[in-house]
PDB file of C-alpha atoms and ligand atoms in Angstrom:
ATOM      1  CA  MET U   1      19.882 -12.195 209.091  1.00 98.00           C
ATOM      2  CA  ILE U   2      22.242 -11.317 211.880  1.00 98.00           C
ATOM      3  CA  ASP U   3      20.997 -10.471 215.354  1.00 98.00           C
ATOM      4  CA  SER U   4      23.572  -7.796 216.128  1.00 98.00           C
ATOM      5  CA  HIS U   5      22.695  -7.610 219.833  1.00 98.00           C
ATOM      6  CA  CYS U   6      21.236 -10.178 222.215  1.00 98.00           C
ATOM      7  CA  HIS U   7      21.756 -11.361 225.773  1.00 98.00           C
ATOM      8  CA  LEU U   8      21.418 -15.127 225.402  1.00 98.00           C
ATOM      9  CA  ASP U   9      23.468 -15.560 228.587  1.00 98.00           C
ATOM     10  CA  ASN U  10      20.484 -14.185 230.547  1.00 98.00           C
ATOM     11  CA  PRO U  11      19.091 -16.625 233.158  1.00 98.00           C
ATOM     12  CA  GLN U  12      15.687 -16.335 231.454  1.00 98.00           C
ATOM     13  CA  PHE U  13      17.159 -18.645 228.795  1.00 98.00           C
ATOM     14  CA  ASP U  14      18.467 -21.256 231.232  1.00 98.00           C
ATOM     15  CA  PRO U  15      15.554 -23.672 230.698  1.00 98.00           C
ATOM     16  CA  ASP U  16      15.706 -23.746 226.873  1.00 98.00           C
ATOM     17  CA  ARG U  17      18.770 -21.899 225.571  1.00 98.00           C
ATOM     18  CA  GLU U  18      19.591 -24.523 222.907  1.00 98.00           C
ATOM     19  CA  ASP U  19      16.016 -24.431 221.606  1.00 98.00           C
ATOM     20  CA  VAL U  20      16.097 -20.646 221.446  1.00 98.00           C
ATOM     21  CA  ILE U  21      19.262 -20.755 219.335  1.00 98.00           C
ATOM     22  CA  ASP U  22      17.772 -23.442 217.073  1.00 98.00           C
ATOM     23  CA  ARG U  23      14.539 -21.499 216.602  1.00 98.00           C
ATOM     24  CA  GLY U  24      16.589 -18.441 215.656  1.00 98.00           C
ATOM     25  CA  LEU U  25      18.551 -20.417 213.073  1.00 98.00           C
ATOM     26  CA  ALA U  26      15.333 -21.944 211.702  1.00 98.00           C
ATOM     27  CA  ALA U  27      13.817 -18.463 211.355  1.00 98.00           C
ATOM     28  CA  GLY U  28      16.788 -17.319 209.254  1.00 98.00           C
ATOM     29  CA  VAL U  29      18.912 -15.679 211.928  1.00 98.00           C
ATOM     30  CA  GLU U  30      22.179 -17.251 210.912  1.00 97.00           C
ATOM     31  CA  ARG U  31      24.457 -15.393 213.309  1.00 97.00           C
ATOM     32  CA  MET U  32      23.856 -13.909 216.761  1.00 98.00           C
ATOM     33  CA  VAL U  33      26.076 -11.488 218.646  1.00 98.00           C
ATOM     34  CA  VAL U  34      25.884 -12.145 222.374  1.00 98.00           C
ATOM     35  CA  ILE U  35      26.728  -9.043 224.375  1.00 98.00           C
ATOM     36  CA  GLY U  36      29.251  -9.944 227.035  1.00 98.00           C
ATOM     37  CA  THR U  37      28.397  -7.481 229.785  1.00 98.00           C
ATOM     38  CA  GLY U  38      26.566 -10.083 231.932  1.00 97.00           C
ATOM     39  CA  ASP U  39      26.281  -9.117 235.590  1.00 96.00           C
ATOM     40  CA  GLY U  40      29.314  -6.897 235.295  1.00 97.00           C
ATOM     41  CA  PRO U  41      32.946  -7.172 236.421  1.00 98.00           C
ATOM     42  CA  PRO U  42      34.857  -9.144 237.460  1.00 97.00           C
ATOM     43  CA  ASP U  43      33.132 -11.516 234.997  1.00 97.00           C
ATOM     44  CA  LEU U  44      33.624 -10.270 231.442  1.00 98.00           C
ATOM     45  CA  GLU U  45      33.112 -13.541 229.591  1.00 98.00           C
ATOM     46  CA  ALA U  46      29.332 -13.991 229.449  1.00 98.00           C
ATOM     47  CA  GLY U  47      29.377 -13.691 225.651  1.00 98.00           C
ATOM     48  CA  ILE U  48      32.603 -15.594 225.050  1.00 98.00           C
ATOM     49  CA  ARG U  49      31.356 -18.635 226.955  1.00 98.00           C
ATOM     50  CA  LEU U  50      28.486 -19.004 224.481  1.00 98.00           C
ATOM     51  CA  ALA U  51      30.549 -18.132 221.416  1.00 98.00           C
ATOM     52  CA  ASP U  52      33.040 -20.856 222.329  1.00 98.00           C
ATOM     53  CA  ARG U  53      30.292 -23.470 222.354  1.00 97.00           C
ATOM     54  CA  HIS U  54      28.145 -22.409 219.376  1.00 97.00           C
ATOM     55  CA  GLU U  55      29.429 -21.836 215.875  1.00 96.00           C
ATOM     56  CA  PRO U  56      26.788 -19.197 214.880  1.00 97.00           C
ATOM     57  CA  ILE U  57      27.395 -17.133 218.005  1.00 98.00           C
ATOM     58  CA  TYR U  58      29.832 -14.214 218.156  1.00 97.00           C
ATOM     59  CA  ALA U  59      30.493 -12.073 221.200  1.00 98.00           C
ATOM     60  CA  THR U  60      31.420  -8.695 222.574  1.00 98.00           C
ATOM     61  CA  VAL U  61      33.181  -7.810 225.819  1.00 98.00           C
ATOM     62  CA  GLY U  62      32.566  -4.673 227.828  1.00 98.00           C
ATOM     63  CA  ILE U  63      31.304  -2.951 230.953  1.00 98.00           C
ATOM     64  CA  HIS U  64      27.675  -1.806 230.777  1.00 98.00           C
ATOM     65  CA  PRO U  65      27.052   1.711 232.131  1.00 98.00           C
ATOM     66  CA  HIS U  66      24.893   0.110 234.852  1.00 97.00           C
ATOM     67  CA  ASP U  67      28.009  -1.694 236.140  1.00 98.00           C
ATOM     68  CA  ALA U  68      30.450   1.197 235.753  1.00 98.00           C
ATOM     69  CA  SER U  69      31.063   1.360 239.523  1.00 98.00           C
ATOM     70  CA  LYS U  70      32.452  -2.184 239.459  1.00 98.00           C
ATOM     71  CA  ALA U  71      35.315  -1.357 237.067  1.00 98.00           C
ATOM     72  CA  THR U  72      38.891  -1.484 238.367  1.00 97.00           C
ATOM     73  CA  PRO U  73      42.305  -1.175 236.677  1.00 97.00           C
ATOM     74  CA  GLU U  74      42.324  -5.008 236.619  1.00 97.00           C
ATOM     75  CA  THR U  75      39.054  -5.014 234.687  1.00 97.00           C
ATOM     76  CA  TYR U  76      40.538  -2.831 231.958  1.00 98.00           C
ATOM     77  CA  LYS U  77      43.591  -5.043 231.636  1.00 98.00           C
ATOM     78  CA  HIS U  78      41.410  -8.122 231.342  1.00 98.00           C
ATOM     79  CA  LEU U  79      39.146  -6.415 228.786  1.00 98.00           C
ATOM     80  CA  ALA U  80      42.065  -5.557 226.530  1.00 98.00           C
ATOM     81  CA  GLU U  81      43.163  -9.208 226.652  1.00 98.00           C
ATOM     82  CA  LEU U  82      39.703 -10.608 225.895  1.00 98.00           C
ATOM     83  CA  LEU U  83      39.296  -8.277 222.923  1.00 97.00           C
ATOM     84  CA  LYS U  84      41.840 -10.491 221.146  1.00 96.00           C
ATOM     85  CA  HIS U  85      39.569 -13.540 221.353  1.00 96.00           C
ATOM     86  CA  PRO U  86      38.895 -14.725 217.765  1.00 95.00           C
ATOM     87  CA  LYS U  87      35.107 -14.481 218.086  1.00 96.00           C
ATOM     88  CA  VAL U  88      34.954 -11.098 219.815  1.00 97.00           C
ATOM     89  CA  ILE U  89      33.791  -8.584 217.224  1.00 97.00           C
ATOM     90  CA  ALA U  90      33.525  -5.393 219.292  1.00 97.00           C
ATOM     91  CA  LEU U  91      33.765  -3.750 222.695  1.00 98.00           C
ATOM     92  CA  GLY U  92      30.364  -3.143 224.232  1.00 97.00           C
ATOM     93  CA  GLU U  93      27.818  -2.376 225.266  1.00 98.00           C
ATOM     94  CA  ILE U  94      29.246   0.806 226.708  1.00 98.00           C
ATOM     95  CA  GLY U  95      27.891   4.301 227.123  1.00 98.00           C
ATOM     96  CA  LEU U  96      25.634   6.244 229.448  1.00 98.00           C
ATOM     97  CA  ASP U  97      22.315   5.449 231.112  1.00 98.00           C
ATOM     98  CA  TYR U  98      20.859   8.458 232.910  1.00 98.00           C
ATOM     99  CA  HIS U  99      17.449   6.795 233.165  1.00 96.00           C
ATOM    100  CA  TYR U 100      18.374   4.219 235.780  1.00 95.00           C
ATOM    101  CA  ASP U 101      21.549   5.877 237.135  1.00 95.00           C
ATOM    102  CA  HIS U 102      22.715   2.545 238.581  1.00 95.00           C
ATOM    103  CA  SER U 103      26.231   4.030 238.672  1.00 96.00           C
ATOM    104  CA  PRO U 104      26.995   7.723 239.313  1.00 97.00           C
ATOM    105  CA  ARG U 105      27.052   9.704 236.052  1.00 97.00           C
ATOM    106  CA  GLU U 106      30.617  10.867 236.566  1.00 98.00           C
ATOM    107  CA  VAL U 107      31.752   7.254 236.951  1.00 98.00           C
ATOM    108  CA  GLN U 108      29.731   6.223 233.889  1.00 98.00           C
ATOM    109  CA  ARG U 109      31.434   8.884 231.788  1.00 98.00           C
ATOM    110  CA  ASP U 110      34.902   7.874 232.979  1.00 98.00           C
ATOM    111  CA  VAL U 111      34.335   4.145 232.370  1.00 98.00           C
ATOM    112  CA  PHE U 112      32.883   4.931 228.924  1.00 98.00           C
ATOM    113  CA  LEU U 113      35.963   6.991 228.079  1.00 98.00           C
ATOM    114  CA  GLN U 114      38.420   4.367 229.378  1.00 98.00           C
ATOM    115  CA  GLN U 115      36.748   1.718 227.227  1.00 98.00           C
ATOM    116  CA  MET U 116      36.859   3.931 224.132  1.00 98.00           C
ATOM    117  CA  MET U 117      40.614   4.139 224.707  1.00 98.00           C
ATOM    118  CA  ILE U 118      40.934   0.356 224.953  1.00 98.00           C
ATOM    119  CA  ALA U 119      38.854  -0.239 221.809  1.00 98.00           C
ATOM    120  CA  GLY U 120      40.739   2.484 219.988  1.00 97.00           C
ATOM    121  CA  GLU U 121      44.093   0.924 220.816  1.00 97.00           C
ATOM    122  CA  ALA U 122      42.805  -2.460 219.602  1.00 96.00           C
ATOM    123  CA  GLY U 123      41.207  -0.992 216.466  1.00 95.00           C
ATOM    124  CA  LYS U 124      37.850  -2.542 217.392  1.00 96.00           C
ATOM    125  CA  PRO U 125      34.358  -1.065 216.941  1.00 97.00           C
ATOM    126  CA  ILE U 126      32.266  -0.115 219.971  1.00 98.00           C
ATOM    127  CA  VAL U 127      28.618  -0.890 220.761  1.00 98.00           C
ATOM    128  CA  ILE U 128      26.836   2.066 222.344  1.00 98.00           C
ATOM    129  CA  HIS U 129      24.018   2.017 224.879  1.00 98.00           C
ATOM    130  CA  THR U 130      22.604   5.462 225.539  1.00 98.00           C
ATOM    131  CA  ARG U 131      19.469   6.321 227.457  1.00 97.00           C
ATOM    132  CA  GLU U 132      18.358   9.852 228.319  1.00 97.00           C
ATOM    133  CA  ALA U 133      21.970  10.865 227.734  1.00 98.00           C
ATOM    134  CA  TRP U 134      22.193  11.841 224.083  1.00 97.00           C
ATOM    135  CA  GLU U 135      23.998  15.115 224.634  1.00 97.00           C
ATOM    136  CA  ASP U 136      26.836  13.690 226.744  1.00 98.00           C
ATOM    137  CA  THR U 137      27.102  10.533 224.615  1.00 98.00           C
ATOM    138  CA  LEU U 138      27.493  12.452 221.373  1.00 98.00           C
ATOM    139  CA  ALA U 139      29.921  14.929 222.935  1.00 98.00           C
ATOM    140  CA  LEU U 140      32.176  12.155 224.274  1.00 98.00           C
ATOM    141  CA  LEU U 141      32.083  10.281 220.947  1.00 98.00           C
ATOM    142  CA  GLU U 142      32.935  13.482 219.104  1.00 98.00           C
ATOM    143  CA  THR U 143      35.954  14.163 221.311  1.00 97.00           C
ATOM    144  CA  TYR U 144      37.320  10.675 221.964  1.00 97.00           C
ATOM    145  CA  TRP U 145      36.032   8.415 219.180  1.00 98.00           C
ATOM    146  CA  ARG U 146      35.844  10.438 215.985  1.00 98.00           C
ATOM    147  CA  PRO U 147      39.628  11.086 215.896  1.00 97.00           C
ATOM    148  CA  ARG U 148      40.177   7.302 215.856  1.00 96.00           C
ATOM    149  CA  GLY U 149      38.401   6.982 212.508  1.00 96.00           C
ATOM    150  CA  LEU U 150      36.797   3.747 213.701  1.00 96.00           C
ATOM    151  CA  SER U 151      33.191   2.645 213.520  1.00 97.00           C
ATOM    152  CA  GLY U 152      30.575   1.353 215.928  1.00 98.00           C
ATOM    153  CA  ILE U 153      26.962   0.410 216.503  1.00 98.00           C
ATOM    154  CA  MET U 154      24.239   2.510 218.121  1.00 98.00           C
ATOM    155  CA  HIS U 155      22.386  -0.369 219.720  1.00 98.00           C
ATOM    156  CA  CYS U 156      18.585  -0.297 219.888  1.00 97.00           C
ATOM    157  CA  PHE U 157      18.576   3.085 218.209  1.00 98.00           C
ATOM    158  CA  SER U 158      15.843   5.145 219.818  1.00 96.00           C
ATOM    159  CA  GLY U 159      16.670   8.705 218.870  1.00 97.00           C
ATOM    160  CA  ASN U 160      15.176  11.129 216.373  1.00 97.00           C
ATOM    161  CA  PRO U 161      16.244  11.733 212.745  1.00 98.00           C
ATOM    162  CA  ASP U 162      18.658  14.511 213.741  1.00 98.00           C
ATOM    163  CA  GLN U 163      20.412  12.292 216.275  1.00 98.00           C
ATOM    164  CA  ALA U 164      20.521   9.514 213.681  1.00 98.00           C
ATOM    165  CA  ALA U 165      22.221  11.859 211.219  1.00 98.00           C
ATOM    166  CA  LEU U 166      24.816  12.842 213.832  1.00 98.00           C
ATOM    167  CA  CYS U 167      25.548   9.161 214.563  1.00 98.00           C
ATOM    168  CA  VAL U 168      25.952   8.371 210.877  1.00 98.00           C
ATOM    169  CA  ASP U 169      28.283  11.345 210.519  1.00 98.00           C
ATOM    170  CA  LEU U 170      30.346   9.946 213.419  1.00 98.00           C
ATOM    171  CA  GLY U 171      30.756   6.732 211.397  1.00 97.00           C
ATOM    172  CA  PHE U 172      28.184   4.656 213.274  1.00 98.00           C
ATOM    173  CA  TYR U 173      25.679   2.038 212.176  1.00 98.00           C
ATOM    174  CA  LEU U 174      22.114   2.318 213.500  1.00 98.00           C
ATOM    175  CA  SER U 175      20.767  -0.931 214.892  1.00 98.00           C
ATOM    176  CA  PHE U 176      16.978  -1.127 215.034  1.00 98.00           C
ATOM    177  CA  GLY U 177      15.186  -3.381 217.488  1.00 98.00           C
ATOM    178  CA  GLY U 178      11.676  -4.356 218.547  1.00 98.00           C
ATOM    179  CA  ILE U 179      10.804  -0.786 219.569  1.00 97.00           C
ATOM    180  CA  ILE U 180      10.381   0.062 215.903  1.00 98.00           C
ATOM    181  CA  THR U 181       7.271  -2.156 215.791  1.00 98.00           C
ATOM    182  CA  PHE U 182       5.550  -0.217 218.606  1.00 98.00           C
ATOM    183  CA  PRO U 183       2.805   2.061 217.249  1.00 96.00           C
ATOM    184  CA  LYS U 184       4.027   5.071 219.248  1.00 96.00           C
ATOM    185  CA  SER U 185       7.615   4.907 217.935  1.00 97.00           C
ATOM    186  CA  VAL U 186       6.893   7.488 215.250  1.00 98.00           C
ATOM    187  CA  GLU U 187      10.170   9.395 215.642  1.00 98.00           C
ATOM    188  CA  ILE U 188      12.285   6.251 215.572  1.00 98.00           C
ATOM    189  CA  GLN U 189      10.414   5.049 212.489  1.00 98.00           C
ATOM    190  CA  ASP U 190      11.079   8.408 210.886  1.00 98.00           C
ATOM    191  CA  ALA U 191      14.791   8.029 211.649  1.00 98.00           C
ATOM    192  CA  ALA U 192      14.711   4.482 210.228  1.00 98.00           C
ATOM    193  CA  ARG U 193      13.019   5.693 207.045  1.00 98.00           C
ATOM    194  CA  ARG U 194      15.725   8.277 206.377  1.00 98.00           C
ATOM    195  CA  ALA U 195      18.763   6.246 207.469  1.00 98.00           C
ATOM    196  CA  PRO U 196      21.245   5.430 204.675  1.00 98.00           C
ATOM    197  CA  ALA U 197      20.772   1.828 203.473  1.00 98.00           C
ATOM    198  CA  ASP U 198      24.438   1.107 204.080  1.00 98.00           C
ATOM    199  CA  ARG U 199      24.208   2.046 207.775  1.00 98.00           C
ATOM    200  CA  ILE U 200      21.304  -0.028 209.098  1.00 98.00           C
ATOM    201  CA  LEU U 201      21.453  -3.128 211.286  1.00 98.00           C
ATOM    202  CA  ILE U 202      18.832  -5.137 213.174  1.00 98.00           C
ATOM    203  CA  GLU U 203      18.827  -6.732 216.601  1.00 98.00           C
ATOM    204  CA  THR U 204      16.555  -8.197 219.243  1.00 98.00           C
ATOM    205  CA  ASP U 205      18.211  -7.144 222.552  1.00 98.00           C
ATOM    206  CA  ALA U 206      16.652 -10.449 223.701  1.00 98.00           C
ATOM    207  CA  PRO U 207      15.296 -11.187 226.278  1.00 98.00           C
ATOM    208  CA  TYR U 208      14.164  -7.523 226.334  1.00 97.00           C
ATOM    209  CA  LEU U 209      11.957  -5.428 224.059  1.00 96.00           C
ATOM    210  CA  ALA U 210      10.086  -8.105 222.107  1.00 97.00           C
ATOM    211  CA  PRO U 211       8.517  -6.787 218.904  1.00 97.00           C
ATOM    212  CA  VAL U 212       4.776  -6.724 218.234  1.00 97.00           C
ATOM    213  CA  PRO U 213       2.946  -9.216 218.310  1.00 97.00           C
ATOM    214  CA  HIS U 214       5.170 -10.697 221.047  1.00 97.00           C
ATOM    215  CA  ARG U 215       5.356  -7.452 222.987  1.00 96.00           C
ATOM    216  CA  GLY U 216       5.664  -7.978 226.741  1.00 95.00           C
ATOM    217  CA  LYS U 217       6.909 -11.547 226.364  1.00 97.00           C
ATOM    218  CA  ARG U 218      10.474 -12.827 226.590  1.00 98.00           C
ATOM    219  CA  ASN U 219      12.199 -11.826 223.361  1.00 98.00           C
ATOM    220  CA  GLU U 220      14.336 -14.232 221.308  1.00 98.00           C
ATOM    221  CA  PRO U 221      16.265 -14.101 218.015  1.00 98.00           C
ATOM    222  CA  ALA U 222      13.475 -15.822 216.017  1.00 98.00           C
ATOM    223  CA  PHE U 223      11.211 -12.825 216.706  1.00 98.00           C
ATOM    224  CA  MET U 224      13.530 -10.605 214.680  1.00 98.00           C
ATOM    225  CA  VAL U 225      11.482 -11.603 211.638  1.00 98.00           C
ATOM    226  CA  GLU U 226       8.828  -9.150 212.881  1.00 98.00           C
ATOM    227  CA  THR U 227      11.369  -6.353 213.273  1.00 98.00           C
ATOM    228  CA  ALA U 228      12.705  -6.943 209.750  1.00 98.00           C
ATOM    229  CA  ARG U 229       9.154  -6.883 208.376  1.00 98.00           C
ATOM    230  CA  ARG U 230       8.314  -3.584 210.088  1.00 98.00           C
ATOM    231  CA  LEU U 231      11.630  -1.991 209.146  1.00 98.00           C
ATOM    232  CA  GLY U 232      10.947  -3.038 205.549  1.00 98.00           C
ATOM    233  CA  GLU U 233       7.447  -1.496 205.641  1.00 98.00           C
ATOM    234  CA  VAL U 234       8.823   1.737 207.056  1.00 98.00           C
ATOM    235  CA  ARG U 235      11.499   1.943 204.363  1.00 98.00           C
ATOM    236  CA  GLY U 236       9.307   0.695 201.516  1.00 98.00           C
ATOM    237  CA  VAL U 237      11.387  -2.423 200.806  1.00 98.00           C
ATOM    238  CA  THR U 238      10.915  -6.172 201.368  1.00 98.00           C
ATOM    239  CA  PRO U 239      12.036  -8.035 204.488  1.00 97.00           C
ATOM    240  CA  ASP U 240      14.526  -9.825 202.215  1.00 98.00           C
ATOM    241  CA  ASP U 241      16.021  -6.480 201.237  1.00 98.00           C
ATOM    242  CA  ILE U 242      16.383  -5.646 204.930  1.00 98.00           C
ATOM    243  CA  ALA U 243      18.015  -9.020 205.595  1.00 98.00           C
ATOM    244  CA  SER U 244      20.569  -8.662 202.815  1.00 98.00           C
ATOM    245  CA  ALA U 245      21.363  -4.987 203.497  1.00 98.00           C
ATOM    246  CA  THR U 246      21.838  -5.498 207.238  1.00 98.00           C
ATOM    247  CA  THR U 247      23.949  -8.629 206.713  1.00 97.00           C
ATOM    248  CA  ARG U 248      26.152  -6.838 204.202  1.00 97.00           C
ATOM    249  CA  ASN U 249      26.524  -3.903 206.589  1.00 97.00           C
ATOM    250  CA  PHE U 250      27.421  -6.133 209.510  1.00 97.00           C
ATOM    251  CA  ASP U 251      30.079  -7.927 207.479  1.00 96.00           C
ATOM    252  CA  ARG U 252      31.523  -4.612 206.320  1.00 96.00           C
ATOM    253  CA  LEU U 253      31.682  -3.319 209.891  1.00 95.00           C
ATOM    254  CA  CYS U 254      33.365  -6.495 211.127  1.00 90.00           C
ATOM    255  CA  GLY U 255      35.654  -6.854 208.147  1.00 85.00           C
ATOM    256  CA  ALA U 256      36.882  -3.274 208.371  1.00 73.00           C
ATOM    257  CA  ALA U 257      38.031  -4.039 211.899  1.00 68.00           C
ATOM    258  CA  GLY U 258      39.746  -7.232 210.809  1.00 71.00           C
ATOM    259  CA  GLY U 259      36.969  -9.124 212.581  1.00 69.00           C
ATOM    260  CA  PRO U 260      36.016 -12.769 212.197  1.00 70.00           C
ATOM    261  CA  CYS U 261      32.549 -12.439 210.609  1.00 62.00           C
TER     262      CYS U 261
HETATM  263 ZN1  LIG X   1      21.471  -1.669 226.032  1.00 85.69          ZN
HETATM  264 ZN1  LIG X   2      21.842  -4.982 225.474  1.00 85.69          ZN
END
């Protein structure tokens, strides 16, 4: 399996990061994508630092919507440079978060757009974070991303089946995380059931959103076994089927972008 989205740079892993990676590998998570947003600009290398040290780790670079206010012209220049790193597979996570509003919405939209331009120029996929902002996210993707003909990942997909269909039509992969194991996630499960087999991915978003039965605890890649099991149940296939489909999909997404995976 491939954990398409985790934050192993998070200080919560400082005491036992190596063990966490080893437990993930032992559980069958053979590659992990560490999202490089960290604490925001000027540091853009939170993911790269880990990818440089660990063979199974790949990285992204990007400015999280929470940190949009910290972006400067220098940040964009640096981002474009880092995108060329051999283990950077995508630009992300980028998008809009109207739940927390840590940065003004106008600034979030501008920084999202600027980063779509950078990824588009580089021919790299983007990783989308969207929370309580579906309408604006889809509208911006429609206008600025669709014409590029490039792909991307809807990270921790938490929309309904209609939103899932729109994302698939935009060329995106739907990445399902621990939320799918929560009993109340009926709509997300419905979206997961109907999603095309060639467009699904799985992730942990560790240390956040641990799946049942670890809910509420620190999440880690090894727990993705539970997410794969639940996704399999929902779709009426085995966890092995989920593992092979999501791995194949990840490799296709990376390969299409000339990526390293
Ligand atoms: Zn996110
Ligand atoms: Zn994340």
